[in-house]
XYZ file of C-alpha atoms in Angstrom:
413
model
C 93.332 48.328 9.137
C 91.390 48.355 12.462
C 93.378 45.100 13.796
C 96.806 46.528 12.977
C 95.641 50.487 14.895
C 94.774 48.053 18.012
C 98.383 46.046 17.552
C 100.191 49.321 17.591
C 98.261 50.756 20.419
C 98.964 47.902 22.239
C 102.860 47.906 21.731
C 102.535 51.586 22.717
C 101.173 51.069 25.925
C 103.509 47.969 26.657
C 106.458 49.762 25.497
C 105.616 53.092 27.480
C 105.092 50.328 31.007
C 108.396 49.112 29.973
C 110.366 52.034 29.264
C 109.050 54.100 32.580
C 111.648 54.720 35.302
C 108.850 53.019 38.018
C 107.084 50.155 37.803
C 103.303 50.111 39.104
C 103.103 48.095 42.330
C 100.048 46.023 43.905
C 99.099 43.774 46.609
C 97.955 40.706 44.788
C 94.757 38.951 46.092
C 95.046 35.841 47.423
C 94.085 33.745 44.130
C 97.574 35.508 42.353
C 99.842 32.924 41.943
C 103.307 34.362 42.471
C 104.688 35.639 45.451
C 105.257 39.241 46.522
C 108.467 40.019 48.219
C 108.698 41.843 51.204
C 110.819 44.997 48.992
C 107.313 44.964 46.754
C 105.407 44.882 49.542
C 107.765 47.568 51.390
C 107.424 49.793 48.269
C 103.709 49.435 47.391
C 101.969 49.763 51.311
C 105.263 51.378 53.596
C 108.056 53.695 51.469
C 105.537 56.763 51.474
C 105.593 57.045 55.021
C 109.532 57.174 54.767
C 110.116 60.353 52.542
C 112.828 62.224 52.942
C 114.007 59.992 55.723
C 117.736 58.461 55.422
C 118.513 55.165 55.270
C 121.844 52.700 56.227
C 120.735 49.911 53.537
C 122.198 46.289 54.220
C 121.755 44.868 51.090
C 123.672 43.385 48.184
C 123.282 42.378 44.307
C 120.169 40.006 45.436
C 117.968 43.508 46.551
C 116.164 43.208 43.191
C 111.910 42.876 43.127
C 110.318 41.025 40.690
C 111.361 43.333 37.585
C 114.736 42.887 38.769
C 114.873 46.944 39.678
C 117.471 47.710 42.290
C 116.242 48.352 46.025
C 118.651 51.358 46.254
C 116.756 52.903 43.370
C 112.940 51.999 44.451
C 113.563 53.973 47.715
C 115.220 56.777 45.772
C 112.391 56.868 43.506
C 110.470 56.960 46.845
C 111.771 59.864 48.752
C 114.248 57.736 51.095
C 118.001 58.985 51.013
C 120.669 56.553 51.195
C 123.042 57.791 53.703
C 125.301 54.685 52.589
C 125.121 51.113 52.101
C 126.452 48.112 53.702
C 127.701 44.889 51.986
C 128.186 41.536 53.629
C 130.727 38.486 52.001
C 131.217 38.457 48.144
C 130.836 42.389 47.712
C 128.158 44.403 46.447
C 127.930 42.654 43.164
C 128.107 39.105 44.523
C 130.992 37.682 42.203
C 134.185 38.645 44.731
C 134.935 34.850 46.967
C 137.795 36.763 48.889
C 135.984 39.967 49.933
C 137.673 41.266 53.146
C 140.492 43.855 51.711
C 138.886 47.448 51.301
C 136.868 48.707 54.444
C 134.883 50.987 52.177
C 134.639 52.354 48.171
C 132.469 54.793 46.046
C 129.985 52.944 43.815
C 129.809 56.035 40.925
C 126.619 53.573 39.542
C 124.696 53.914 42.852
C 126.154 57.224 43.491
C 127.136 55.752 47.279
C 129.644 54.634 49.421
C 129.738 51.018 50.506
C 131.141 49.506 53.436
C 132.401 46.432 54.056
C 130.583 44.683 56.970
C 133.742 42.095 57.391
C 135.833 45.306 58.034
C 133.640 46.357 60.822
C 133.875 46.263 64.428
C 131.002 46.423 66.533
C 131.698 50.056 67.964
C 132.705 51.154 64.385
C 129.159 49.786 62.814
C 127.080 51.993 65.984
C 128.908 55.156 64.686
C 128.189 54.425 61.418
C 124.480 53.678 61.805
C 124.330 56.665 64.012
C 124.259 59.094 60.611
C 121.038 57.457 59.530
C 117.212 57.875 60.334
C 116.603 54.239 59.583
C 118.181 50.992 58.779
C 116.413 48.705 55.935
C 117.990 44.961 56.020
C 117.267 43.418 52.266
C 119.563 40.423 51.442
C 118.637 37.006 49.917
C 119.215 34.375 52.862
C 119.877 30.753 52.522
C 118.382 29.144 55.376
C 121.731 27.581 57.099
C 123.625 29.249 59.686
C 127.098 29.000 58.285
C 125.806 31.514 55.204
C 127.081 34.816 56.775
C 124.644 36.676 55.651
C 122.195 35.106 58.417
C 125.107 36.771 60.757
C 125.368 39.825 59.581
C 121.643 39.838 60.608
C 122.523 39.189 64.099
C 125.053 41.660 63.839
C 123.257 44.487 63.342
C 120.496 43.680 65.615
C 123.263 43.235 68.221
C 123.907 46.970 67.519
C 120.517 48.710 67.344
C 119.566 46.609 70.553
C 118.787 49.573 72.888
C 118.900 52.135 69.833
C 115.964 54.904 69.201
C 116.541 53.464 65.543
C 114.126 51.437 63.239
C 115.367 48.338 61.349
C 113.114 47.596 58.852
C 113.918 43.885 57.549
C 112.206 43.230 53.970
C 111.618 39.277 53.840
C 112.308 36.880 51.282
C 111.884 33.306 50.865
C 114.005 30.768 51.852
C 115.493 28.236 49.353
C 115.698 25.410 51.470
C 112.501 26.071 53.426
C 110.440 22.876 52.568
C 113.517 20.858 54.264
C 112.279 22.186 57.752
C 114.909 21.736 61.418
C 117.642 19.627 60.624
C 121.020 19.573 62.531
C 122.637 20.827 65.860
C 121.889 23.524 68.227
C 124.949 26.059 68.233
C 127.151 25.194 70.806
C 128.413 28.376 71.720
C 132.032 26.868 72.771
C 132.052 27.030 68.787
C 130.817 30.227 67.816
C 132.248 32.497 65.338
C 131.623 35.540 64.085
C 130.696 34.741 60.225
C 130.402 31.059 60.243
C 128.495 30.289 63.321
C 127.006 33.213 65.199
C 123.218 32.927 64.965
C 121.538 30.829 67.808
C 119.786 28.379 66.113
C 120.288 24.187 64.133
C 122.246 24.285 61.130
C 118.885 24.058 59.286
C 116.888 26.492 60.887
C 113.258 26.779 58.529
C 113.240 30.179 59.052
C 112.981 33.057 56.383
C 115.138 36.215 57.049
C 112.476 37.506 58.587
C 110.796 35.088 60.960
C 114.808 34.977 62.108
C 114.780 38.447 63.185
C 111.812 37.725 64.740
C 113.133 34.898 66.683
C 116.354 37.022 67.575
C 114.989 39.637 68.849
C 111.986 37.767 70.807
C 114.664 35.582 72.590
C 117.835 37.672 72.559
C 117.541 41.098 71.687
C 114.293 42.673 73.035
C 115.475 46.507 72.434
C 115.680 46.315 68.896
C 112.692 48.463 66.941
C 112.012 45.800 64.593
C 109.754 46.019 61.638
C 109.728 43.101 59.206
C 107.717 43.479 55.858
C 106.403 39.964 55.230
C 105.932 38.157 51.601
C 102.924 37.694 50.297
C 101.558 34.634 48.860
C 104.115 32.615 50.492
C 104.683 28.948 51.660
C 107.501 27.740 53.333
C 107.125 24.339 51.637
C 107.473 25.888 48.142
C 110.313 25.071 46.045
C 111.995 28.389 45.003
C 110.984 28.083 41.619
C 107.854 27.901 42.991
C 107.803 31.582 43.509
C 107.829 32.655 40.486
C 110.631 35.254 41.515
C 113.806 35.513 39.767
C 116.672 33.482 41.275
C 119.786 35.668 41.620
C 122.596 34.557 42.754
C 122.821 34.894 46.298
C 127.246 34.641 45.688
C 129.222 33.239 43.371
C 129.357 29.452 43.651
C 125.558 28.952 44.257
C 124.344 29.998 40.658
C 120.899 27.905 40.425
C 117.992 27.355 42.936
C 118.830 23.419 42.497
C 122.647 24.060 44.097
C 121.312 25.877 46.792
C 119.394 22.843 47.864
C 122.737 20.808 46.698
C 124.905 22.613 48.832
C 122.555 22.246 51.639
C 123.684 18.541 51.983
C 127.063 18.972 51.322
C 128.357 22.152 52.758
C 129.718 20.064 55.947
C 132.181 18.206 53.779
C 134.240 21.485 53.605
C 135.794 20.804 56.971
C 137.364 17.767 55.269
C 140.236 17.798 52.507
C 138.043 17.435 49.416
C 136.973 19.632 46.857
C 133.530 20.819 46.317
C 133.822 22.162 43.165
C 134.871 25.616 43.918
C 136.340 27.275 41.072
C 134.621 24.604 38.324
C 131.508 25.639 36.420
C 129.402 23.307 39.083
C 130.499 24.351 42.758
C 129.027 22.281 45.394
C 128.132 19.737 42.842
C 131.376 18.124 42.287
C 133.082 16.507 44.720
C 136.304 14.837 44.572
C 140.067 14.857 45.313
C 143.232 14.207 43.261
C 143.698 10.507 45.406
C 139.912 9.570 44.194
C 139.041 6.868 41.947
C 135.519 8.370 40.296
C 134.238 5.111 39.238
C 134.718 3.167 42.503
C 133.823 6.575 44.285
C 130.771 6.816 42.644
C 129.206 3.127 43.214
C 130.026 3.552 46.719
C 128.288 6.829 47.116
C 125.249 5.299 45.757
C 125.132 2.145 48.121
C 124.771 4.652 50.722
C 120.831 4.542 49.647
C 120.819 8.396 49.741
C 117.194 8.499 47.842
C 117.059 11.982 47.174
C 120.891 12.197 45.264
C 121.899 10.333 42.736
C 125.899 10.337 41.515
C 127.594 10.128 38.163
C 131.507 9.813 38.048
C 133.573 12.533 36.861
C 137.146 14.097 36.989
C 137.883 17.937 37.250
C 140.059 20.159 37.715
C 139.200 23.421 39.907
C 140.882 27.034 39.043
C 141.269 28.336 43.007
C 139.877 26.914 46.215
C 141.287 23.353 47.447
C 143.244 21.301 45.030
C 143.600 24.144 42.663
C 144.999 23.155 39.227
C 144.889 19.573 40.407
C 143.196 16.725 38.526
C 140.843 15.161 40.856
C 138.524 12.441 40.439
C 135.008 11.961 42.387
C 131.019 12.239 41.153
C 128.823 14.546 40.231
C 125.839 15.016 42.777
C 122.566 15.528 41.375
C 119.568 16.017 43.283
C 116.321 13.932 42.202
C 113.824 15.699 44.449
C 112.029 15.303 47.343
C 112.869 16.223 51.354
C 115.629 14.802 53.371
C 118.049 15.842 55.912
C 121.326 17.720 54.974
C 122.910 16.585 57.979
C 122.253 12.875 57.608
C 123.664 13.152 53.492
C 127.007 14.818 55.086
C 127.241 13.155 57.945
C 127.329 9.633 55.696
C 129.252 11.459 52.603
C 131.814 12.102 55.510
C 131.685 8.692 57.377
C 132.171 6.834 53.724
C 134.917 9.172 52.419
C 136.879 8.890 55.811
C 136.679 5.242 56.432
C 137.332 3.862 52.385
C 140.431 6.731 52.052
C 143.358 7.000 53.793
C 144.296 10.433 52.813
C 141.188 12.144 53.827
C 141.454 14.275 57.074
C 140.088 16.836 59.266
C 140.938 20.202 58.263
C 142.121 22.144 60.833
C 140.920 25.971 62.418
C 141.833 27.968 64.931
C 143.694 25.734 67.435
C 140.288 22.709 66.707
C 138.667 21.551 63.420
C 136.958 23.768 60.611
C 134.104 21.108 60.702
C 132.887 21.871 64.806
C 132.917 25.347 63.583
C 130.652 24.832 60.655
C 128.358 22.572 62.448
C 128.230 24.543 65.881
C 128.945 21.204 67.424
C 132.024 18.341 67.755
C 129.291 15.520 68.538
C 129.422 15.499 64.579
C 132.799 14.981 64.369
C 133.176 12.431 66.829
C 130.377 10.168 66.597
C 132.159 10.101 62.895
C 135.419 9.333 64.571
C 134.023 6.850 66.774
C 132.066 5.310 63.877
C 128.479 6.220 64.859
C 125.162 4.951 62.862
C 123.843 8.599 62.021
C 120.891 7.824 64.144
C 122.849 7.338 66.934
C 124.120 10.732 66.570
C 120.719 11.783 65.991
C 119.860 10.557 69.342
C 121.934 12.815 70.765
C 120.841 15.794 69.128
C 116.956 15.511 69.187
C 116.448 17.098 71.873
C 117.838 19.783 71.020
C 116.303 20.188 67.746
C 112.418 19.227 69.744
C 113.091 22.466 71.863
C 114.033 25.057 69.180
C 111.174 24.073 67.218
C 108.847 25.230 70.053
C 110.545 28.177 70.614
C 110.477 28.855 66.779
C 106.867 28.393 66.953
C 105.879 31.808 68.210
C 107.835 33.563 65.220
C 106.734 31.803 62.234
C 104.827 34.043 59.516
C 103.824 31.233 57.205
């Protein structure tokens, strides 16, 4: 009779911590295991000090903690109004791939409106900002500068720089972290506003918050930055590593394992192939409708890439290039380990352009969607030219050798 009072005590006090509108918060000590993101951190050590303040909140669907509790409702919960909130590609929600048609809506869930930061002008986003007291930044980054969310970073630091107004930047991990510096310096001849704004490699081993750090240390020294660091963290963990849930971060990256995927492959979008958008494995399959998978398939692994390995498939995606178009090519499976992104796509590319015919440059603007996403043409045309990789490397070192020193004096972990 004893054992079964204690068993229902138990589920009492487990079911009242479960049911409770707040969860209880620490700091962990340094023998914990998981790690602490920088919301938790934000909400357990900083949010007091921010009642009845009001916020701009750049965030999306990833502003979850551990308990997978909303950001918008922690600092609620907290005292902090939300003037409004602002939501970079893919919507608030994360599931939208064409976001860029409604400047702003009511969200009746968060009680809110939301703007769309691809609607936005740079004047438009200072008068906007203006309404708040503060301006918390929480968004899951993925470590390479064409993910726009790294730019809408830069964009709102551009804004604040010289502003009386606090950004508060709430750090997370990066997925791709352990992988390090890998590719080009941006080349600002190729600089766009979503794809290839932030001023830094491809592969910049950086979490979101060591890279406002860096921005505003080297570029932006009027911004009043405060970045809420993670706890518990190592930049060589695996994401899984953690221990905090994976959401994900849009719509075609829905495990850790294809974040790390698309790491390596992302560069093959500025050539006519499919990457599996719009199939239930985006950035894993890669093929086109004039592709052999078999053939495909043993050539892709005579390139001795050690970290991928390649199983032939056909497929047929529902939107995106080659939509409703049978295509045949591999599925790309990463086996573990580190390598460098730009060395898989810069020999994906090379093989796929010299054994078919039919495979081009795609085009943007008046150049090539490839310079854009690399922040370079040396890419491009040591492929043209037929280039080992490390001759191309050659030509890049440098550049990489200097950012890393620079990066250096901005690193948390």
């Amino acid at each position: 009779m004893r054992r079964f009072q204690v068993i229902i005590l138990a589920f009492c006090i487990i079911f009242s911590f479960c049911s409770s509108g707040k969860r209880y918060y620490h700091i962990p000590a340094k023998n914990e295991r998981r790690v602490y993101s920088g919301l938790e951190y934000f909400i357990e050590k900083y949010a007091h000090a921010y009642k009845k303040r009001s916020a701009v909140v750049v965030t999306n669907h990833s502003g979850l903690d551990y308990y997978l509790q909303r950001n918008i409702d922690l600092f609620r919960d907290n005292g902090i109004e939300i003037a409004f909130i602002l939501v970079p590609e893919h919507g608030l929600y994360g599931y939208q791939n064409d976001y860029d048609k409604e400047m702003y809506n009511v969200s009746e869930e968060l009680n809110a409106i939301v703007y769309n930061m691809h609607k936005l002008n740079k004047a438009s986003l200072k008068s906007l900002l203006s309404i708040a007291d503060i301006v918390i930044f929480d968004i899951q980054d993925m470590g390479m500068r064409c993910y726009t969310y790294i730019s809408n970073l830069k964009f709102v630091m551009d804004v604040l720089n010289g502003e009386d107004k606090e950004l508060i930047v709430l750090d997370r991990p990066n997925p791709i972290g352990f992988l390090g510096v890998d590719g080009s310096y941006l080349d600002e001849k190729f600089f766009s506003r979503y794809i290839s704004a932030f001023p830094v490699p491809f592969i910049y081993g950086m979490t979101i918050g060591e890279s406002a750090l860096y921005y505003k240390g080297e570029f932006v020294k009027d911004v009043m930055l405060n970045v809420i660091p993670l706890v518990n963290y190592d930049r060589d963990m695996l994401y899984n590593e953690t221990m905090l849930p994976w959401v994900p971060p849009s719509p075609n990256l829905p495990t850790f394992e294809s974040s790390v995927v698309y790491s390596a492959v992302v560069l093959l979008e500025g050539i006519n192939i499919s990457l599996g958008r719009g199939t239930t494995k985006p950035f894993e399959y890669l093929g086109a409708p004039w592709i052999e998978p078999i053939s495909f398939c043993e050539g892709l692994k005579g390139l001795g890439l050690c970290n991928f390995n390649f199983r032939p498939i056909c497929f047929k995606p529902t939107f995106s290039k080659h939509k409703d178009e049978k295509c045949g090519g591999v599925h790309i499976l990463y086996m573990g380990g580190r390598f460098s992104p730009t060395e898989v796509s810069y020999r994906l590319i090379r093989y796929i352009m010299e054994t078919y015919k039919e495979c081009k440059w795609e085009k943007y603007r008046d150049g090539f969607d490839i310079d854009y996403l690399a922040g370079t043409d040396k890419l491009r045309e040591a492929i043209t030219r037929g280039m080992d990789y490390r001759d191309f490397y050659d030509e890049i070192k440098d550049e990489i050798e200097n950012y890393r020193k620079v990066r250096a004096k901005y690193l948390l972990y």
